Amino acid sequence: EPAFREDLVGLNEQIQRLEKTDIIPGEQARLLRTLVLNTYVTNPFLIKDLTLDIETKAFRAQKDSGGGYFIRFGGDLKELGRGPLTALEVFAHEISHVARLKFIRNNGVEWNAFKALSKSSAGKSYIKKLVQAWHGGRWTKIARAEYRKYISSTEEFIAGLGMYHMLSDLIPE
């Protein structure tokens, strides 16, 4: 749709800048473009007025003063298969926060359903399985910390589920 073409072009240009400055390596940049397009196909409003930003100290998604949204990448991104977070994980997690901000009202019906799920044994078991699978089937110290983060906050639980759902689309069949 023409209304979103500008947003897609802008995000692609931002990814190109991140790639040219070696903040995001080529393979991750290619996969990040795929994630952006998958996000667009899922719901074009998720990328509407979205920008990517680099900040050395933080990973976050937020609404700016002009009504747009941004995803901020910290300076400590890892290569695929190593370290704390890839650009793909940051984008998928933070766009899930954007989706929550745009479409799930605080203390609304959907929020309360996610809250109940995050507190239930089934919800905790499900997110634990996702975390463990993502960490190669190992229940490492890093995996345990990630799991604790997701079950400690409804906001993070939603972002964790969204992230794993989005990243599963990148896994070859």
mmCIF file of C-alpha atoms in Angstrom, residues 49-139:
data_model
loop_
_atom_site.group_PDB
_atom_site.id
_atom_site.type_symbol
_atom_site.label_atom_id
_atom_site.label_comp_id
_atom_site.label_asym_id
_atom_site.label_seq_id
_atom_site.Cartn_x
_atom_site.Cartn_y
_atom_site.Cartn_z
ATOM 1 C CA ASP A 49 6.025 5.874 11.773
ATOM 2 C CA LEU A 50 8.703 3.466 13.068
ATOM 3 C CA THR A 51 12.385 4.386 13.145
ATOM 4 C CA LEU A 52 15.512 2.527 14.202
ATOM 5 C CA ASP A 53 17.974 4.213 16.524
ATOM 6 C CA ILE A 54 21.363 3.414 18.061
ATOM 7 C CA GLU A 55 22.079 4.177 21.676
ATOM 8 C CA THR A 56 25.065 2.614 23.351
ATOM 9 C CA LYS A 57 23.388 1.901 26.666
ATOM 10 C CA ALA A 58 19.882 0.636 25.973
ATOM 11 C CA PHE A 59 17.618 -1.655 24.010
ATOM 12 C CA ARG A 60 14.065 -0.323 24.012
ATOM 13 C CA ALA A 61 10.944 0.580 22.105
ATOM 14 C CA GLN A 62 9.107 3.755 22.827
ATOM 15 C CA LYS A 63 6.647 6.290 21.506
ATOM 16 C CA ASP A 64 8.315 9.601 20.704
ATOM 17 C CA SER A 65 6.938 13.076 21.358
ATOM 18 C CA GLY A 66 5.732 13.357 17.748
ATOM 19 C CA GLY A 67 3.532 10.248 18.003
ATOM 20 C CA GLY A 68 5.919 7.957 16.107
ATOM 21 C CA TYR A 69 7.648 4.906 17.535
ATOM 22 C CA PHE A 70 11.288 3.937 17.627
ATOM 23 C CA ILE A 71 13.316 0.841 18.341
ATOM 24 C CA ARG A 72 16.637 1.586 19.959
ATOM 25 C CA PHE A 73 19.504 -0.859 19.484
ATOM 26 C CA GLY A 74 22.216 -0.839 22.133
ATOM 27 C CA GLY A 75 25.806 -0.835 20.987
ATOM 28 C CA ASP A 76 26.518 -4.345 22.279
ATOM 29 C CA LEU A 77 24.957 -6.482 19.552
ATOM 30 C CA LYS A 78 26.268 -9.978 18.982
ATOM 31 C CA GLU A 79 26.914 -12.018 15.906
ATOM 32 C CA LEU A 80 24.464 -14.794 15.086
ATOM 33 C CA GLY A 81 25.045 -17.698 17.430
ATOM 34 C CA ARG A 82 27.107 -15.790 20.030
ATOM 35 C CA GLY A 83 26.807 -13.364 22.933
ATOM 36 C CA PRO A 84 23.797 -11.580 24.449
ATOM 37 C CA LEU A 85 21.519 -10.268 21.646
ATOM 38 C CA THR A 86 21.460 -10.097 17.875
ATOM 39 C CA ALA A 87 19.832 -7.243 15.988
ATOM 40 C CA LEU A 88 17.118 -9.743 15.024
ATOM 41 C CA GLU A 89 16.297 -10.561 18.637
ATOM 42 C CA VAL A 90 16.273 -6.874 19.589
ATOM 43 C CA PHE A 91 13.977 -5.957 16.683
ATOM 44 C CA ALA A 92 11.567 -8.864 17.245
ATOM 45 C CA HIS A 93 11.383 -8.226 20.989
ATOM 46 C CA GLU A 94 11.033 -4.461 20.709
ATOM 47 C CA ILE A 95 8.495 -4.515 17.838
ATOM 48 C CA SER A 96 6.432 -6.765 20.108
ATOM 49 C CA HIS A 97 6.529 -3.954 22.680
ATOM 50 C CA VAL A 98 5.408 -1.533 19.946
ATOM 51 C CA ALA A 99 2.548 -3.891 19.051
ATOM 52 C CA ARG A 100 1.522 -4.039 22.679
ATOM 53 C CA LEU A 101 1.616 -0.241 22.991
ATOM 54 C CA LYS A 102 -0.412 0.225 19.808
ATOM 55 C CA PHE A 103 -2.992 -2.537 20.166
ATOM 56 C CA ILE A 104 -3.296 -3.792 23.756
ATOM 57 C CA ARG A 105 -4.716 -1.313 26.216
ATOM 58 C CA ASN A 106 -3.339 -1.288 29.763
ATOM 59 C CA ASN A 107 -5.638 -3.348 31.993
ATOM 60 C CA GLY A 108 -7.941 -4.088 29.045
ATOM 61 C CA VAL A 109 -9.394 -7.484 28.200
ATOM 62 C CA GLU A 110 -6.379 -8.627 26.143
ATOM 63 C CA TRP A 111 -3.910 -7.328 28.742
ATOM 64 C CA ASN A 112 -5.697 -9.240 31.491
ATOM 65 C CA ALA A 113 -5.726 -12.402 29.373
ATOM 66 C CA PHE A 114 -1.947 -12.143 28.844
ATOM 67 C CA LYS A 115 -1.483 -11.383 32.540
ATOM 68 C CA ALA A 116 -3.437 -14.509 33.513
ATOM 69 C CA LEU A 117 -1.481 -16.598 31.001
ATOM 70 C CA SER A 118 1.860 -15.271 32.267
ATOM 71 C CA LYS A 119 0.923 -16.278 35.844
ATOM 72 C CA SER A 120 -0.427 -19.715 34.911
ATOM 73 C CA SER A 121 1.631 -22.897 34.996
ATOM 74 C CA ALA A 122 0.786 -23.502 31.311
ATOM 75 C CA GLY A 123 2.038 -20.015 30.330
ATOM 76 C CA LYS A 124 5.210 -20.374 32.386
ATOM 77 C CA SER A 125 5.844 -23.831 30.941
ATOM 78 C CA TYR A 126 5.315 -22.578 27.384
ATOM 79 C CA ILE A 127 7.664 -19.592 27.656
ATOM 80 C CA LYS A 128 10.244 -21.815 29.385
ATOM 81 C CA LYS A 129 10.136 -24.262 26.477
ATOM 82 C CA LEU A 130 10.551 -21.410 23.985
ATOM 83 C CA VAL A 131 13.519 -19.969 25.884
ATOM 84 C CA GLN A 132 15.192 -23.345 26.274
ATOM 85 C CA ALA A 133 14.686 -24.237 22.606
ATOM 86 C CA TRP A 134 16.149 -20.881 21.538
ATOM 87 C CA HIS A 135 19.186 -21.600 23.717
ATOM 88 C CA GLY A 136 19.870 -24.860 21.934
ATOM 89 C CA GLY A 137 17.945 -27.024 24.390
ATOM 90 C CA ARG A 138 20.247 -26.005 27.241
ATOM 91 C CA TRP A 139 18.979 -24.479 30.477
#
